[in-house]
Short mmCIF file of C-alpha atoms in Angstrom, two decimals:
data_model
loop_
_atom_site.label_atom_id
_atom_site.label_comp_id
_atom_site.label_asym_id
_atom_site.label_seq_id
_atom_site.Cartn_x
_atom_site.Cartn_y
_atom_site.Cartn_z
CA ALA G 26 25.70 -50.62 25.89
CA GLN G 27 24.82 -52.85 28.42
CA LYS G 28 21.59 -55.02 28.11
CA VAL G 29 19.11 -57.93 29.81
CA THR G 30 16.71 -59.44 28.01
CA GLN G 31 14.10 -61.91 29.24
CA ALA G 32 11.91 -62.43 26.64
CA GLN G 33 8.83 -64.35 28.79
CA THR G 34 7.29 -61.88 30.31
CA GLU G 35 5.10 -64.38 31.63
CA ILE G 36 5.02 -68.94 32.57
CA SER G 37 2.29 -70.44 33.79
CA VAL G 38 2.81 -74.14 35.37
CA VAL G 39 1.46 -76.80 36.63
CA GLU G 40 3.52 -77.87 40.07
CA LYS G 41 5.50 -79.89 39.78
CA GLU G 42 7.26 -79.62 36.69
CA ASP G 43 10.34 -78.62 35.74
CA VAL G 44 10.68 -74.40 34.11
CA THR G 45 13.01 -72.61 32.49
CA LEU G 46 13.42 -69.35 32.28
CA ASP G 47 15.69 -66.86 29.96
CA CYS G 48 17.99 -64.86 30.75
CA VAL G 49 20.25 -63.43 27.20
CA TYR G 50 22.46 -60.38 27.70
CA GLU G 51 25.27 -58.00 26.12
CA THR G 52 28.20 -56.71 26.77
CA ARG G 53 31.86 -55.72 25.16
CA ASP G 54 33.43 -56.28 28.52
CA THR G 55 35.44 -59.33 29.27
CA THR G 56 34.45 -59.25 32.77
CA TYR G 57 31.20 -58.69 34.31
CA TYR G 58 29.02 -60.35 36.98
CA LEU G 59 25.70 -61.57 35.91
CA PHE G 60 22.61 -61.75 38.93
CA TRP G 61 19.21 -63.73 39.73
CA TYR G 62 16.60 -62.07 41.95
CA LYS G 63 13.28 -63.07 42.45
CA GLN G 64 10.65 -61.19 43.51
CA PRO G 65 7.88 -62.90 45.84
CA PRO G 66 4.09 -61.64 46.05
CA SER G 67 5.10 -59.44 49.42
CA GLY G 68 7.53 -57.17 46.89
CA GLU G 69 10.90 -57.07 48.45
CA LEU G 70 14.28 -58.26 45.91
CA VAL G 71 15.44 -61.95 47.27
CA PHE G 72 19.25 -62.19 45.82
CA LEU G 73 19.65 -65.34 44.19
CA ILE G 74 22.76 -66.42 42.87
CA ARG G 75 25.85 -64.13 41.35
CA ARG G 76 28.17 -65.36 38.61
CA ASN G 77 30.92 -64.45 36.54
CA SER G 78 31.79 -63.85 33.16
CA PHE G 79 34.64 -66.39 34.26
CA ASP G 80 32.60 -68.86 35.65
CA GLU G 81 30.85 -70.94 33.30
CA GLN G 82 30.04 -73.81 35.69
CA ASN G 83 26.79 -74.78 35.96
CA GLU G 84 25.47 -74.25 39.69
CA ILE G 85 22.71 -76.35 41.58
CA SER G 86 20.95 -74.80 44.77
CA GLY G 87 18.73 -77.36 45.98
CA ARG G 88 15.53 -77.87 42.81
CA TYR G 89 17.08 -74.09 41.54
CA SER G 90 19.96 -74.77 38.86
CA TRP G 91 21.33 -71.66 36.24
CA ASN G 92 23.09 -72.43 33.66
CA PHE G 93 25.90 -69.85 32.00
CA GLN G 94 26.58 -70.35 28.42
CA LYS G 95 29.49 -67.39 27.09
CA SER G 96 28.75 -68.53 23.81
CA THR G 97 25.67 -67.33 24.28
CA SER G 98 25.76 -65.27 25.85
CA SER G 99 22.57 -66.76 27.82
CA PHE G 100 22.59 -67.43 32.09
CA ASN G 101 19.10 -69.44 32.15
CA PHE G 102 17.54 -70.41 35.33
CA THR G 103 15.86 -74.13 35.96
CA ILE G 104 13.30 -74.62 38.29
CA THR G 105 13.17 -78.73 38.98
CA ALA G 106 9.93 -79.77 40.34
CA SER G 107 8.27 -76.34 41.10
CA GLN G 108 6.19 -75.46 43.52
CA VAL G 109 3.39 -73.16 44.45
CA VAL G 110 6.16 -70.66 46.82
CA ASP G 111 8.22 -70.58 43.72
CA SER G 112 5.32 -68.60 42.36
CA ALA G 113 7.23 -64.71 41.32
CA VAL G 114 8.53 -62.22 39.32
CA TYR G 115 12.10 -63.48 38.53
CA PHE G 116 14.90 -60.70 37.02
CA CYS G 117 17.75 -61.79 35.43
CA ALA G 118 20.70 -58.52 35.82
CA LEU G 119 24.19 -57.85 34.46
CA SER G 120 27.38 -55.67 36.69
CA GLU G 121 29.76 -54.51 34.01
CA ALA G 122 33.50 -52.27 34.80
CA GLU G 123 31.45 -49.20 36.03
CA ASP G 124 29.63 -50.82 38.57
CA LYS G 125 25.85 -50.14 37.91
CA ILE G 126 23.32 -53.36 37.42
CA ILE G 127 21.18 -53.52 35.47
CA PHE G 128 18.05 -55.79 34.97
CA GLY G 129 16.09 -57.25 32.58
CA LYS G 130 11.73 -56.88 32.95
CA GLY G 131 11.10 -59.62 34.03
CA THR G 132 10.00 -62.94 34.10
CA ARG G 133 6.39 -63.53 35.71
CA LEU G 134 6.44 -67.29 36.65
CA HIS G 135 2.81 -68.47 38.09
CA ILE G 136 2.85 -72.24 39.51
CA LEU G 137 -0.49 -73.57 39.70
CA PRO G 138 -1.78 -76.34 42.18
CA ASN J 2 21.43 -54.79 61.65
CA ALA J 3 19.07 -52.22 59.20
CA GLY J 4 20.38 -52.63 56.23
CA VAL J 5 18.75 -50.55 53.77
CA THR J 6 16.20 -48.45 55.43
CA GLN J 7 13.54 -46.20 52.67
CA THR J 8 11.04 -43.31 53.97
CA PRO J 9 8.73 -43.21 53.43
CA LYS J 10 6.85 -46.53 52.38
CA PHE J 11 4.27 -44.65 50.82
CA GLN J 12 3.60 -41.75 49.61
CA VAL J 13 0.87 -39.02 47.16
CA LEU J 14 1.43 -35.85 45.26
CA LYS J 15 0.06 -33.63 43.58
CA THR J 16 1.44 -32.71 39.97
CA GLY J 17 4.13 -29.82 40.42
CA GLN J 18 5.01 -30.72 43.92
CA SER J 19 8.30 -31.96 45.31
CA MET J 20 9.70 -34.82 47.49
CA THR J 21 12.58 -36.26 48.91
CA LEU J 22 12.88 -40.25 49.40
CA GLN J 23 15.37 -40.91 52.02
CA CYS J 24 17.43 -43.94 52.30
CA ALA J 25 19.94 -44.69 53.74
CA GLN J 26 22.34 -48.11 54.86
CA ASP J 27 24.48 -49.08 57.40
CA MET J 28 26.74 -52.05 56.01
CA ASN J 29 29.35 -49.09 54.31
CA HIS J 30 28.73 -49.88 51.69
CA GLU J 31 30.51 -47.39 48.95
CA TYR J 32 27.47 -47.73 46.14
CA MET J 33 24.24 -47.28 46.04
CA SER J 34 22.01 -46.72 43.42
CA TRP J 35 17.77 -45.97 42.85
CA TYR J 36 15.35 -48.23 40.53
CA ARG J 37 11.83 -47.90 39.90
CA GLN J 38 9.69 -50.50 38.95
CA ASP J 39 6.25 -50.05 36.74
CA PRO J 40 4.38 -52.99 35.71
CA GLY J 41 6.07 -54.45 32.60
CA MET J 42 9.02 -52.23 32.82
CA GLY J 43 11.18 -54.07 35.70
CA LEU J 44 13.77 -52.87 37.26
CA ARG J 45 14.95 -49.40 35.70
CA LEU J 46 18.12 -47.20 37.48
CA ILE J 47 17.37 -44.32 37.82
CA HIS J 48 21.04 -43.01 39.49
CA TYR J 49 23.83 -44.30 41.58
CA SER J 50 26.88 -43.37 43.15
CA VAL J 51 30.05 -45.61 43.39
CA GLY J 52 30.78 -42.60 46.88
CA ALA J 53 30.18 -39.89 49.03
CA GLY J 54 30.80 -37.29 46.25
CA ILE J 55 30.51 -38.84 43.06
CA THR J 56 26.53 -39.56 41.30
CA ASP J 57 26.40 -40.80 37.93
CA GLN J 58 22.86 -41.19 35.55
CA GLY J 59 21.15 -44.41 35.12
CA GLU J 60 18.46 -45.17 32.57
CA VAL J 61 16.39 -42.59 33.39
CA PRO J 62 17.47 -39.78 35.60
CA ASN J 63 15.13 -37.77 33.95
CA GLY J 64 13.11 -35.45 36.64
CA TYR J 65 15.18 -36.74 39.48
CA ASN J 66 18.17 -34.89 41.29
CA VAL J 67 20.57 -37.14 43.67
CA SER J 68 23.19 -35.84 46.04
CA ARG J 69 25.55 -38.06 47.85
CA SER J 70 26.88 -36.51 51.10
CA THR J 71 27.69 -39.53 52.89
CA THR J 72 28.58 -42.95 52.66
CA GLU J 73 25.58 -44.06 54.43
CA ASP J 74 23.16 -41.69 53.03
CA PHE J 75 21.61 -41.66 49.09
CA PRO J 76 18.25 -39.50 48.65
CA LEU J 77 16.32 -39.36 45.73
CA ARG J 78 14.26 -36.24 45.16
CA LEU J 79 11.41 -34.86 42.62
CA LEU J 80 11.73 -31.82 41.82
CA SER J 81 8.32 -30.59 40.55
CA ALA J 82 6.58 -34.22 40.37
CA ALA J 83 4.56 -35.45 37.11
CA PRO J 84 2.26 -38.55 37.23
CA SER J 85 4.27 -40.36 34.62
CA GLN J 86 6.67 -40.61 38.17
CA THR J 87 3.77 -42.67 39.81
CA SER J 88 5.76 -45.65 40.56
CA VAL J 89 7.79 -48.35 43.25
CA TYR J 90 10.19 -47.16 43.69
CA PHE J 91 13.99 -49.10 45.54
CA CYS J 92 16.94 -48.22 46.91
CA ALA J 93 19.76 -50.41 46.50
CA SER J 94 23.96 -50.91 47.53
CA ARG J 95 26.73 -52.99 47.74
CA LEU J 96 30.03 -53.96 48.14
CA PRO J 97 32.38 -52.10 45.70
CA ARG J 98 34.23 -53.39 41.92
CA TYR J 99 30.55 -54.71 40.53
CA THR J 100 31.15 -58.05 42.64
CA GLY J 101 28.26 -58.00 44.96
CA GLU J 102 25.27 -58.31 44.90
CA LEU J 103 22.54 -55.72 45.74
CA PHE J 104 20.77 -55.70 49.07
CA PHE J 105 17.90 -53.67 47.98
CA GLY J 106 15.08 -51.62 50.48
CA GLU J 107 11.88 -52.60 51.00
CA GLY J 108 10.64 -49.88 48.20
CA SER J 109 8.71 -46.46 47.99
CA ARG J 110 5.19 -46.74 46.82
CA LEU J 111 4.03 -43.30 45.45
CA THR J 112 1.58 -41.58 43.69
CA VAL J 113 1.29 -38.67 41.42
CA LEU J 114 -2.22 -37.13 40.99
#
């Protein structure tokens, strides 16, 4: 059965610090997709990134970067030079061949000014 | 382009009452799903559908019914509401074959007294 673990319930950092959000997943499939979503205080869910199991290249998008390591079943998310606007709940998610997407419990990130 | 539309946005019920949360999407997505979000529990999958006439259970299906008579609509029914169903509910859709990201509605906040 698929499972996503976000062990960090809540993180607080001072603005401009770097922060990494951890995501560990479990799956029996060899083909799967991983996702990150952001939920700001306004409540909507915002898609950040999708990564398939065959592409282990790290990805960078502005201040955001993602480190996918199949060997450790991890898909970690790093925010560089954090800003107050990055304060949100961040969810990691996993999709297998059954199509359903399972989410982790989320990490609440506080960026302190 | 409306995307995923949920109604109502807010609802208060008494224990034992029934209601239906409506979800409609105009993107011709075959896959649709319902999640509930509770503090500290992340997003938990209730039911999902990979196409009209096909539905399946997610992680927390008890107390909820769904049907999928059209590609566009995926209503969630609470037959006899319980206080444990107080939550924020999100409907989401995606392109098929587990590759695409989920598009979420704005959420429906349900309180059961």
